[in-house]
Coordinates of C-alpha atoms and ligand atoms in Angstrom, one line a residue:
M11 CA -19.7 -35.0 12.4
I12 CA -17.0 -32.7 11.1
Q13 CA -13.7 -33.8 9.5
F14 CA -10.5 -31.8 9.1
L15 CA -6.8 -32.3 8.9
L16 CA -4.7 -31.2 11.9
N17 CA -1.1 -30.9 10.8
D18 CA -0.7 -34.4 9.4
T19 CA -3.5 -36.1 11.3
P20 CA -7.1 -36.6 10.0
I21 CA -9.6 -35.7 12.7
E22 CA -13.3 -36.5 13.1
V23 CA -15.3 -34.8 15.8
Q24 CA -19.0 -35.1 16.6
E25 CA -19.3 -34.7 20.4
C26 CA -18.2 -31.2 21.2
S27 CA -19.6 -28.0 22.6
P28 CA -20.8 -26.0 19.6
S29 CA -19.3 -22.8 20.9
F30 CA -15.8 -24.3 21.2
T31 CA -13.2 -22.3 19.4
I32 CA -10.3 -24.1 17.7
L33 CA -8.1 -22.6 20.4
D34 CA -10.2 -24.1 23.2
W35 CA -10.2 -27.5 21.4
L36 CA -6.5 -27.5 20.7
R37 CA -5.5 -26.7 24.2
T38 CA -8.1 -28.6 26.3
K39 CA -8.9 -31.6 24.1
K40 CA -5.7 -32.2 22.2
G41 CA -3.0 -31.0 24.6
K42 CA -1.6 -28.9 21.8
V43 CA -0.5 -25.9 23.9
G44 CA 2.0 -24.5 21.5
T45 CA -0.8 -22.2 20.3
K46 CA -1.1 -19.6 23.1
E47 CA -4.1 -17.8 24.5
G48 CA -3.3 -14.2 25.2
C49 CA -6.4 -12.0 24.9
A50 CA -9.0 -14.4 23.4
T51 CA -10.4 -11.3 21.6
G52 CA -8.3 -11.4 18.4
D53 CA -6.0 -8.6 19.5
C54 CA -2.7 -10.2 20.3
G55 CA -2.1 -12.9 17.7
A56 CA -0.6 -15.4 20.1
C57 CA -3.2 -17.9 19.0
T58 CA -2.4 -17.6 15.3
I59 CA -2.7 -20.8 13.2
L60 CA -2.7 -21.5 9.5
V61 CA -6.0 -22.5 7.8
G62 CA -5.6 -24.2 4.5
E63 CA -8.5 -24.3 2.1
E64 CA -8.9 -25.9 -1.3
K65 CA -9.4 -23.4 -4.1
I66 CA -10.2 -24.1 -7.8
N67 CA -8.2 -22.0 -10.3
K68 CA -9.8 -20.5 -13.4
D69 CA -8.4 -23.4 -15.4
G70 CA -10.2 -25.8 -13.1
H71 CA -7.1 -27.0 -11.2
A72 CA -7.4 -27.4 -7.4
H73 CA -4.7 -26.0 -5.1
W74 CA -4.5 -25.3 -1.4
H75 CA -4.3 -21.8 -0.1
Y76 CA -3.0 -21.1 3.5
K77 CA -4.0 -18.1 5.6
A78 CA -3.1 -16.9 9.1
M79 CA -6.2 -16.7 11.4
N80 CA -6.9 -16.2 15.1
S81 CA -7.8 -19.6 16.6
C82 CA -9.5 -17.8 19.5
L83 CA -12.1 -16.4 17.0
L84 CA -12.6 -19.5 14.8
L85 CA -15.3 -21.9 15.9
L86 CA -14.2 -25.5 15.7
G87 CA -17.2 -26.5 13.5
N88 CA -15.9 -24.1 10.8
A89 CA -12.8 -26.2 10.5
H90 CA -14.7 -28.9 8.5
G91 CA -12.9 -29.8 5.3
K92 CA -9.9 -27.5 6.1
H93 CA -6.3 -28.1 6.9
I94 CA -5.4 -26.7 10.3
M95 CA -1.7 -26.1 10.9
T96 CA -0.4 -25.3 14.3
V97 CA 3.1 -24.5 15.4
E98 CA 3.6 -28.1 16.5
G99 CA 3.3 -29.0 12.8
V100 CA 6.3 -26.9 11.7
T101 CA 8.7 -29.8 12.4
P102 CA 11.2 -32.1 10.6
A103 CA 8.6 -34.9 11.0
L104 CA 6.4 -33.0 8.5
Y105 CA 9.2 -31.6 6.4
P106 CA 11.4 -34.5 5.2
T107 CA 13.8 -31.9 3.8
L108 CA 14.2 -30.1 7.1
N109 CA 17.1 -31.2 9.4
D110 CA 16.3 -28.9 12.2
L111 CA 14.3 -25.7 12.3
H112 CA 12.1 -24.2 9.5
P113 CA 13.8 -21.2 7.8
V114 CA 11.3 -18.9 9.5
Q115 CA 12.1 -20.4 12.9
R116 CA 15.8 -20.4 12.3
A117 CA 15.8 -16.7 11.2
L118 CA 13.8 -15.7 14.3
V119 CA 16.3 -17.4 16.6
E120 CA 19.3 -16.0 14.8
C121 CA 17.9 -12.5 14.7
H122 CA 16.9 -12.7 18.5
G123 CA 13.3 -12.2 17.6
S124 CA 12.1 -14.2 20.5
Q125 CA 12.6 -13.2 24.2
C126 CA 9.9 -14.2 26.6
G127 CA 8.5 -16.3 23.8
F128 CA 4.8 -16.0 24.5
C129 CA 4.0 -14.3 21.3
T130 CA 6.5 -16.4 19.3
P131 CA 4.3 -19.3 18.1
G132 CA 1.8 -16.8 16.7
I133 CA 4.6 -14.8 15.0
I134 CA 6.0 -17.9 13.5
M135 CA 2.6 -18.8 12.0
S136 CA 2.0 -15.3 10.6
L137 CA 5.5 -15.3 9.1
L138 CA 5.0 -18.8 7.8
A139 CA 1.8 -17.7 6.0
L140 CA 3.8 -14.9 4.4
Y141 CA 6.7 -17.3 3.5
I142 CA 4.3 -19.9 1.9
N143 CA 2.5 -17.3 -0.1
N144 CA 5.5 -15.4 -1.4
A145 CA 8.3 -17.2 -3.1
T146 CA 10.6 -14.2 -2.7
Y147 CA 10.9 -11.6 0.1
P148 CA 7.9 -9.4 -0.4
G149 CA 9.4 -6.3 1.3
K150 CA 9.1 -4.6 4.7
K151 CA 5.7 -3.1 4.0
A152 CA 4.2 -6.6 3.3
V153 CA 5.9 -7.9 6.4
I154 CA 4.4 -5.2 8.6
H155 CA 1.0 -5.8 7.1
A156 CA 1.3 -9.5 7.7
L157 CA 2.3 -8.9 11.4
G158 CA -0.3 -6.2 12.0
G159 CA -2.2 -8.6 14.3
N160 CA 0.7 -9.9 16.3
L161 CA 1.8 -8.1 19.4
C162 CA 5.2 -8.6 21.0
R163 CA 6.1 -6.8 24.2
C164 CA 9.7 -7.8 24.4
T165 CA 11.6 -7.4 21.1
G166 CA 10.7 -4.0 19.9
Y167 CA 9.8 -5.7 16.6
S168 CA 13.0 -4.8 14.7
P169 CA 14.5 -8.3 15.1
I170 CA 11.3 -9.8 14.0
L171 CA 11.2 -7.7 10.8
L172 CA 14.8 -8.6 10.1
A173 CA 14.0 -12.3 10.7
A174 CA 11.2 -12.1 8.1
E175 CA 13.8 -11.1 5.5
K176 CA 16.5 -13.4 6.7
A177 CA 14.2 -16.5 6.3
Y178 CA 14.6 -16.0 2.6
S179 CA 18.4 -16.2 2.7
F180 CA 18.3 -19.9 3.7
D181 CA 17.5 -22.7 1.2
R182 CA 13.8 -22.7 0.6
T183 CA 12.1 -25.8 1.8
N184 CA 9.4 -27.7 -0.2
E185 CA 6.2 -27.1 1.6
P186 CA 4.6 -30.4 2.4
Y187 CA 1.2 -29.0 3.3
S188 CA -0.7 -29.1 0.0
Q189 CA 0.2 -32.7 -0.7
L190 CA -1.0 -33.8 2.8
A191 CA -4.2 -31.8 2.4
T192 CA -4.9 -33.2 -1.1
Q193 CA -4.7 -36.7 0.3
F194 CA -6.9 -35.8 3.1
K195 CA -9.5 -34.2 0.8
A196 CA -9.7 -37.3 -1.3
S197 CA -10.4 -39.5 1.8
L198 CA -12.9 -36.9 3.0
K199 CA -14.9 -37.1 -0.2
A200 CA -14.9 -40.8 0.0
S201 CA -16.2 -41.0 3.6
A202 CA -18.6 -38.0 3.6
V203 CA -22.0 -39.3 5.0
D204 CA -23.6 -36.3 6.7
D205 CA -25.8 -34.0 4.6
V206 CA -25.1 -31.1 7.0
P207 CA -21.9 -31.4 9.0
F208 CA -22.6 -30.8 12.7
L209 CA -21.2 -30.9 16.2
K210 CA -23.4 -31.9 19.2
N211 CA -23.2 -31.6 22.9
G212 CA -26.5 -32.8 24.5
P213 CA -29.2 -30.6 23.0
R214 CA -26.7 -28.0 21.9
T215 CA -25.8 -28.2 18.2
F216 CA -23.6 -26.5 15.6
F217 CA -24.8 -26.9 12.0
L218 CA -22.6 -26.2 8.9
P219 CA -25.0 -26.1 6.0
Q220 CA -23.3 -26.5 2.6
S221 CA -26.0 -24.7 0.5
A222 CA -28.3 -21.6 0.8
K223 CA -31.3 -24.0 0.8
Q224 CA -29.9 -26.0 3.7
L225 CA -29.2 -22.7 5.5
V226 CA -32.6 -21.1 5.2
D227 CA -34.4 -24.4 6.0
L228 CA -32.4 -24.7 9.2
K229 CA -33.1 -21.0 10.0
A230 CA -36.8 -21.6 9.5
L231 CA -36.6 -24.6 11.8
Y232 CA -34.6 -22.7 14.4
P233 CA -35.5 -19.0 14.0
H234 CA -33.7 -18.1 17.2
A235 CA -30.5 -19.9 16.3
H236 CA -27.3 -17.8 16.4
L237 CA -25.7 -17.3 13.0
V238 CA -21.9 -17.2 12.6
A239 CA -19.7 -16.5 9.6
G240 CA -16.0 -15.8 10.3
G241 CA -16.7 -15.5 14.0
T242 CA -14.6 -12.4 14.5
D243 CA -17.5 -10.6 16.3
F244 CA -19.4 -13.7 17.4
A245 CA -16.6 -15.5 19.2
I246 CA -16.1 -12.4 21.4
E247 CA -19.7 -12.7 22.5
L248 CA -18.8 -16.2 23.6
S249 CA -15.5 -15.5 25.3
Q250 CA -16.3 -12.0 26.8
N251 CA -20.1 -12.0 27.3
L252 CA -20.2 -15.8 28.1
L253 CA -23.0 -16.3 25.5
L254 CA -24.0 -20.0 25.6
P255 CA -26.2 -20.5 22.5
D256 CA -28.1 -23.8 22.1
I257 CA -28.1 -23.7 18.3
I258 CA -25.4 -22.2 16.1
I259 CA -25.8 -22.1 12.3
S260 CA -22.7 -21.3 10.4
L261 CA -23.0 -19.6 7.0
S262 CA -19.3 -20.0 6.2
Q263 CA -19.7 -23.0 3.8
A264 CA -23.1 -22.3 2.3
K265 CA -21.9 -22.3 -1.3
E266 CA -24.0 -19.4 -2.7
L267 CA -22.9 -17.1 0.1
T268 CA -19.2 -17.8 -0.6
Q269 CA -19.2 -16.7 -4.2
M270 CA -18.6 -13.4 -6.1
S271 CA -19.7 -12.3 -9.5
D272 CA -19.7 -9.3 -11.8
N273 CA -23.1 -8.6 -13.3
N274 CA -22.7 -5.9 -16.0
G275 CA -20.3 -3.9 -13.8
M276 CA -22.3 -4.6 -10.6
L277 CA -20.3 -6.5 -8.1
H278 CA -22.1 -9.2 -6.2
I279 CA -20.3 -10.3 -3.1
G280 CA -21.5 -13.3 -1.1
A281 CA -22.2 -12.4 2.5
A282 CA -19.8 -15.1 3.7
V283 CA -16.8 -14.3 1.5
P284 CA -13.9 -13.2 3.8
Y285 CA -12.4 -9.7 3.2
S286 CA -9.0 -11.0 2.1
Q287 CA -10.8 -12.9 -0.7
F288 CA -12.8 -10.1 -2.2
V289 CA -10.8 -6.9 -1.6
D290 CA -8.6 -7.1 -4.7
T291 CA -11.7 -7.3 -6.9
F292 CA -13.3 -4.5 -4.9
Y293 CA -10.2 -2.3 -5.4
A294 CA -10.4 -2.8 -9.1
Y295 CA -13.8 -1.0 -9.0
Y296 CA -13.2 1.3 -6.1
P297 CA -9.4 1.6 -5.4
E298 CA -10.2 4.4 -2.8
S299 CA -11.7 1.8 -0.5
K300 CA -8.2 0.5 0.3
E301 CA -8.0 3.0 3.1
L302 CA -10.8 1.2 4.9
F303 CA -10.2 -2.5 4.1
E304 CA -6.4 -2.5 4.5
R305 CA -7.0 -1.1 8.0
L306 CA -9.9 -3.3 9.0
G307 CA -8.5 -5.3 11.9
S308 CA -5.4 -7.4 11.2
S309 CA -4.6 -9.8 8.4
Q310 CA -5.9 -12.6 10.6
V311 CA -9.2 -10.8 11.1
R312 CA -9.5 -10.0 7.4
N313 CA -8.8 -13.6 6.6
S314 CA -11.9 -14.6 8.6
G315 CA -14.3 -11.6 8.7
T316 CA -17.0 -11.0 6.2
L317 CA -19.4 -8.3 5.0
G318 CA -22.4 -10.3 6.1
G319 CA -20.9 -10.5 9.6
S320 CA -20.2 -6.8 9.7
L321 CA -23.8 -5.9 8.7
G322 CA -25.2 -8.8 10.9
N323 CA -23.3 -7.4 13.9
A324 CA -24.7 -3.9 13.1
S325 CA -22.1 -2.1 15.0
P326 CA -22.1 1.7 14.8
I327 CA -18.4 1.6 14.2
G328 CA -18.2 -1.1 11.5
D329 CA -16.1 0.2 8.7
P330 CA -17.9 -1.4 5.7
A331 CA -21.3 0.2 6.3
P332 CA -20.4 3.8 5.6
L333 CA -18.7 2.7 2.4
L334 CA -21.6 0.6 1.3
I335 CA -24.1 3.4 2.1
A336 CA -22.1 6.0 0.2
L337 CA -21.8 3.6 -2.8
N338 CA -25.6 3.1 -2.7
A339 CA -25.1 -0.6 -2.3
S340 CA -27.9 -3.1 -1.8
M341 CA -28.2 -6.3 0.1
E342 CA -30.2 -9.5 -0.4
L343 CA -32.0 -10.9 2.5
L344 CA -32.8 -14.6 2.1
S345 CA -35.3 -16.8 3.8
A346 CA -37.2 -20.0 3.1
H347 CA -39.9 -17.8 1.6
G348 CA -37.6 -16.1 -1.0
V349 CA -35.4 -13.2 -1.3
R350 CA -35.9 -9.4 -0.8
T351 CA -33.5 -6.7 -1.7
I352 CA -33.0 -3.5 0.3
K353 CA -30.6 -0.6 0.3
V354 CA -27.9 -0.9 2.9
A355 CA -28.9 2.7 3.9
D356 CA -32.4 1.3 4.9
Y357 CA -31.0 -1.6 6.9
F358 CA -30.1 0.0 10.2
V359 CA -32.9 1.0 12.5
D360 CA -31.4 1.7 15.9
Y361 CA -28.4 0.7 18.0
K362 CA -27.8 -3.0 16.9
K363 CA -31.4 -3.1 15.5
T364 CA -32.0 -3.8 11.9
V365 CA -34.8 -4.8 9.5
L366 CA -33.5 -8.4 9.3
K367 CA -36.2 -10.8 10.3
N368 CA -35.6 -13.9 12.5
D369 CA -35.9 -16.3 9.6
E370 CA -33.7 -14.3 7.3
V371 CA -30.0 -14.2 6.5
I372 CA -28.0 -11.7 4.6
S373 CA -27.0 -13.6 1.4
T374 CA -25.4 -11.1 -1.0
I375 CA -24.1 -7.5 -1.1
I376 CA -24.5 -5.8 -4.4
I377 CA -22.2 -2.9 -5.2
P378 CA -23.4 -0.7 -8.1
K379 CA -21.5 0.0 -11.2
R380 CA -19.1 2.9 -10.9
A381 CA -20.5 6.2 -12.3
K382 CA -18.2 7.8 -14.8
S383 CA -17.7 11.1 -12.9
L384 CA -17.7 9.5 -9.4
K385 CA -15.2 10.8 -6.9
L386 CA -14.8 8.8 -3.7
A387 CA -12.9 9.4 -0.5
C388 CA -12.7 7.0 2.5
H389 CA -11.2 8.1 5.8
K390 CA -10.7 6.2 9.0
I391 CA -9.6 7.9 12.1
S392 CA -8.4 5.6 14.9
K393 CA -6.0 5.8 17.7
R394 CA -3.7 3.1 16.3
F395 CA -2.9 2.5 12.6
E396 CA -2.9 -1.3 12.6
D397 CA -5.7 -3.4 14.1
D398 CA -7.9 -0.7 15.6
I399 CA -11.5 0.2 15.3
S400 CA -12.7 3.6 14.1
T401 CA -13.3 6.6 16.2
V402 CA -14.8 8.2 13.1
C403 CA -15.2 6.7 9.6
L404 CA -16.3 9.1 6.8
V405 CA -17.0 8.1 3.2
L406 CA -18.1 10.6 0.6
A407 CA -19.0 9.9 -3.0
I408 CA -19.9 12.7 -5.4
E409 CA -20.8 12.9 -9.1
H410 CA -20.2 16.0 -11.1
S411 CA -20.9 17.6 -14.4
Q412 CA -19.4 20.8 -15.9
N413 CA -17.8 21.5 -12.5
I414 CA -21.1 21.3 -10.6
I415 CA -21.7 18.6 -8.0
T416 CA -24.7 16.7 -9.2
A417 CA -25.0 14.0 -6.6
A418 CA -23.6 13.4 -3.1
R419 CA -23.7 10.5 -0.8
C420 CA -22.0 10.9 2.6
A421 CA -22.1 8.3 5.3
M422 CA -20.4 8.1 8.7
G423 CA -19.6 5.6 11.4
G424 CA -18.8 6.4 15.0
M425 CA -21.1 9.5 15.0
A426 CA -24.4 8.0 16.0
A427 CA -26.0 4.7 17.3
I428 CA -26.0 3.4 13.7
P429 CA -23.8 4.0 10.6
K430 CA -25.9 6.6 8.7
S431 CA -26.1 9.1 5.9
A432 CA -25.3 12.8 6.5
T433 CA -28.3 14.1 4.6
H434 CA -27.8 17.8 5.4
I435 CA -24.2 17.6 4.2
E436 CA -25.4 15.9 1.0
Q437 CA -28.1 18.6 0.4
Q438 CA -25.5 21.3 1.0
L439 CA -23.1 19.9 -1.6
I440 CA -25.6 19.2 -4.4
S441 CA -25.7 21.9 -7.1
Q442 CA -22.6 23.6 -5.6
P443 CA -19.5 24.2 -7.7
L444 CA -16.8 21.6 -7.4
N445 CA -14.4 23.7 -5.3
V446 CA -12.9 23.5 -1.8
S447 CA -15.3 26.2 -0.4
S448 CA -18.3 24.0 -1.2
F449 CA -16.9 21.3 1.1
I450 CA -15.9 23.7 3.8
D451 CA -19.5 25.2 3.7
A452 CA -21.1 21.8 3.7
A453 CA -19.1 20.8 6.7
T454 CA -20.9 23.4 8.8
A455 CA -24.0 21.2 8.5
I456 CA -22.5 18.3 10.4
E457 CA -24.2 19.3 13.7
H458 CA -27.6 19.0 11.9
D459 CA -26.7 15.4 10.9
F460 CA -25.0 14.1 14.1
A461 CA -24.9 14.7 17.9
P462 CA -22.1 12.2 18.7
M463 CA -21.3 10.8 22.1
S464 CA -18.2 11.2 24.1
D465 CA -16.6 7.9 25.0
V466 CA -13.2 6.3 25.7
R467 CA -12.2 6.8 22.1
A468 CA -12.9 10.5 21.7
S469 CA -15.1 13.4 22.9
A470 CA -18.1 14.6 21.0
T471 CA -16.2 17.8 20.2
Y472 CA -13.3 15.8 18.7
R473 CA -15.7 13.8 16.6
I474 CA -17.4 16.9 15.2
T475 CA -14.1 18.8 14.6
V476 CA -12.3 15.9 12.9
S477 CA -15.4 15.3 10.7
K478 CA -15.3 18.9 9.5
N479 CA -11.6 18.7 8.9
L480 CA -12.0 15.5 6.9
L481 CA -14.7 17.2 4.7
Q482 CA -12.3 20.1 4.1
R483 CA -9.5 17.6 3.3
I484 CA -11.7 15.7 0.9
G485 CA -12.5 19.0 -0.9
I486 CA -8.8 19.6 -1.4
E487 CA -8.3 16.0 -2.5
F488 CA -11.2 16.2 -5.0
C489 CA -10.4 19.7 -6.4
H490 CA -6.6 20.1 -6.3
K491 CA -5.1 17.1 -8.0
N492 CA -1.4 17.7 -7.4
T493 CA -1.4 19.9 -4.3
D494 CA 0.3 19.2 -1.0
L495 CA -2.7 18.5 1.3
N496 CA -1.0 19.7 4.4
S497 CA -0.2 23.2 3.1
N498 CA -3.8 23.6 2.0
L499 CA -5.4 22.6 5.3
N500 CA -7.0 25.4 7.2
K501 CA -4.3 26.4 9.7
N502 CA -7.0 27.2 12.3
N503 CA -8.1 23.6 12.6
N504 CA -7.1 22.5 16.0
I505 CA -7.2 18.8 15.6
A506 CA -4.7 16.9 13.5
I507 CA -5.9 14.4 11.0
T508 CA -4.0 11.3 11.9
R509 CA -4.2 9.4 8.7
I510 CA -5.3 10.2 5.2
S511 CA -5.8 8.3 2.0
H512 CA -4.0 9.6 -1.0
A513 CA -5.8 7.1 -3.2
S514 CA -8.1 9.7 -4.7
L515 CA -5.4 12.3 -5.5
Ligands
LIG615 C1 -9.3 -7.8 16.7 C2 -10.4 -7.3 15.9 C3 -10.3 -6.1 15.1 C4 -11.4 -5.7 14.4 N1 -11.2 -4.5 13.7 C5 -12.3 -4.1 12.9 C6 -12.1 -2.9 12.2 O1 -11.1 -2.3 12.1 N2 -13.2 -2.5 11.5 C7 -14.4 -3.1 11.5 O2 -15.3 -2.7 10.8 N3 -14.6 -4.3 12.2 C8 -13.5 -4.8 12.9 N4 -13.7 -5.9 13.7 C9 -15.0 -6.5 13.7 C10 -15.2 -7.7 12.8 O3 -14.0 -8.3 12.3 C11 -16.1 -7.4 11.6 O4 -17.3 -6.8 12.0 C12 -16.3 -8.6 10.6 O5 -16.8 -8.1 9.4 C13 -17.3 -9.5 11.2 O6 -17.5 -10.6 10.2 P1 -17.6 -12.1 10.7 O7 -17.9 -12.9 9.5 O8 -16.4 -12.5 11.5 O9 -18.9 -12.0 11.6 P2 -19.4 -13.1 12.8 O10 -18.6 -12.8 14.0 O11 -19.4 -14.4 12.2 O12 -20.9 -12.6 12.9 C14 -21.1 -11.3 13.5 C15 -22.6 -11.1 13.7 O13 -23.3 -11.1 12.5 C16 -24.3 -12.2 12.3 N5 -24.1 -12.6 11.0 C17 -23.0 -13.1 10.4 N6 -23.2 -13.3 9.1 C18 -24.5 -13.0 8.8 C19 -25.4 -13.1 7.7 N7 -24.9 -13.5 6.5 N8 -26.7 -12.7 7.8 C20 -27.2 -12.3 9.0 N9 -26.4 -12.2 10.1 C21 -25.1 -12.6 10.1 C22 -23.9 -13.2 13.4 O14 -25.0 -13.8 13.9 C23 -23.2 -12.3 14.5 O15 -24.2 -11.8 15.3 C24 -12.6 -6.4 14.4 C25 -12.7 -7.6 15.2 C26 -11.6 -8.0 15.9 C27 -11.8 -9.3 16.7
LIG616 S1 -5.5 -15.1 22.0 FE1 -5.0 -13.0 21.4 S2 -5.6 -13.0 19.4 FE2 -6.3 -14.9 20.0
LIG617 S1 9.0 -12.3 22.9 FE1 7.9 -11.8 24.6 S2 6.1 -11.0 23.9 FE2 7.2 -11.3 22.2

C-alpha cells in the first residue's frame, strides 16, 4: 500500500496499475480534471502539480518543501509519503484567510494571463511554487526560469510575467500546506505497516524500497524488473512506447541513494537525488557547470530527474555524462553481492548499452576534488534555450602549469552513439602552450574522434563545425580573461554559436 496526502485528503492506494502516472490517476480515478494532459511527455507543463516533501534542517527541524513537477512523468507509487497539491486545492476551503482567489490566480486574471485556459492550471501551479518558495518577488529572471517548462500558445507570455510580479502586490496569504502535511505525516508514521510500500494490479507490482538493502534484494529477486527514479525518461517509455512492465522498482526513496556528502573535497551524490536538490552544492565546486544544469529540461524536470536516471537511460545526448567524464567522475554500482566502482568514462559501451549488470543499480556518483589549476568550460548547443535537449554538448577540463597544458579531458554528447571522450583532441592539447592557437589546432582533430550523424536536430557538418567553433571559443575563454568573445572569434566561422557560458571568464 502507498499513502499520501492529496490536497487536504489522506489517500491510501494498493490496487492500481504500477505504471499509472499521477496524472492518469488524478484524471481517471479521482475525477480531478483540473490538471490537464497536453503532451504527456513533460514538454508543455499543463499537468504541473506541487509535490511537498518533508526535509530536515541542519538544526534537526522538519519542514515541508514544495516543488513543481510534471504529473505526466511522476509514477503514482512515487507519491508515497508526499503531499500532492493540484489546482483544485488552491481554494478558500483550504485557505481560511482567502475570500476568493489565491493572489497568484487573482493576478493572472487581472493581467489577462489566461485566454483559452488550457495551460492555466499548470501555470498557476508553477507560479504557486515560486510564490511559496520566495517571500518577496524574486525578479523576472527567476520567473522565466520557473516557467521554462510551461507552454502557453495564447498570451504571448507578457501578461503571465506581469502576473507573477503582481501576485506579490496583494496581501500575502498564510500557506496552509505545511501544517496539513505535518498532521498527515504524523498519522502516516502511526499507521505504517508495510516494510516496502507497493502497488499491485494482478501480477504486476510497483515496489518502493526504503533502503539500499531492500532495493538490491528486490533487484536480485527480479533481475528483469524495470527501475525508475524521477521517471522523466521512464514515463515516456510508458506513454509513448506503450511499455507495460510487470515489475517496477523505484529507487526514489532508497535512503542511501537520496543522500549527498563531501568526503575530503570529493562530492558523493546519491544516484536518486534530484537535480534541483544537488546543483547548488555542485556549483560551489564547479560553478561552470551551471550552463548545463540550468538548461537541463525545465524546472519541473530538474525537480524530478536524477543523475542515476540520466546514466541509467544512457542516452547519447544526456547532458550530465560529458560533464562527469570530463571531471573524471566515478560511479558506484551496487548489487546484493557488494559494490564496484568504475569511471563514468568506462560505463558506456554502445548505443544504450552499458556495463551495468541486471542485478545492479547505480548508487552513487563521485565527483573528484577540484584540481588547483583546473579550467572548465561547459557548452550546450540546442535549438531552444529553455527545455530542449542538446544538439551538441561539449565539456573541456584542462590543468596547466607554467603556461603549459598538463592535462586535458574533453567529452562530448550528440556526436556519437554514446557520450564519449575526444581522445585525439586531448592528446593534441597536452604539452601545448596555454594560448588560443593550441585550441584552434586541437579542434582540427575532431574528425578523428567523431563521425556524427545527420538527424532532425542538425547535420553532421553542423555538428563538426560547431564543435570546432566551441573549442576555439573555449580557448579564448581560458586565455583572454577580459576579452570580448565575439570580437575574438574567427570571422571565417560560418556557424553561429547560439549560447555560451561566461562562467569561466
Ligand atoms: C521535457 C524533458 C526535457 C528533458 N531535457 C533534458 C535535457 O535538457 N538534458 C538531459 O540530459 N536530459 C533531459 N531530459 C531527460 C531526463 O530528464 C534525464 O535523463 C534525467 O536525468 C532522467 O532521470 P530520472 O531520474 O527521471 O530517470 P528515470 O526516468 O527514472 O530513469 C531513466 C532510466 O534509467 C534507469 N535508472 C534510473 N535510475 C537508475 C539507477 N540508479 N541505476 C540504474 N538504472 C537507473 C531507469 O530504469 C530508466 O531506464 C529531459 C526529459 C524531459 C521529459
Ligand atoms: S502533459 Fe505536457 S508536460 Fe505533462
Ligand atoms: S491561455 Fe491558451 S494556451 Fe495558455
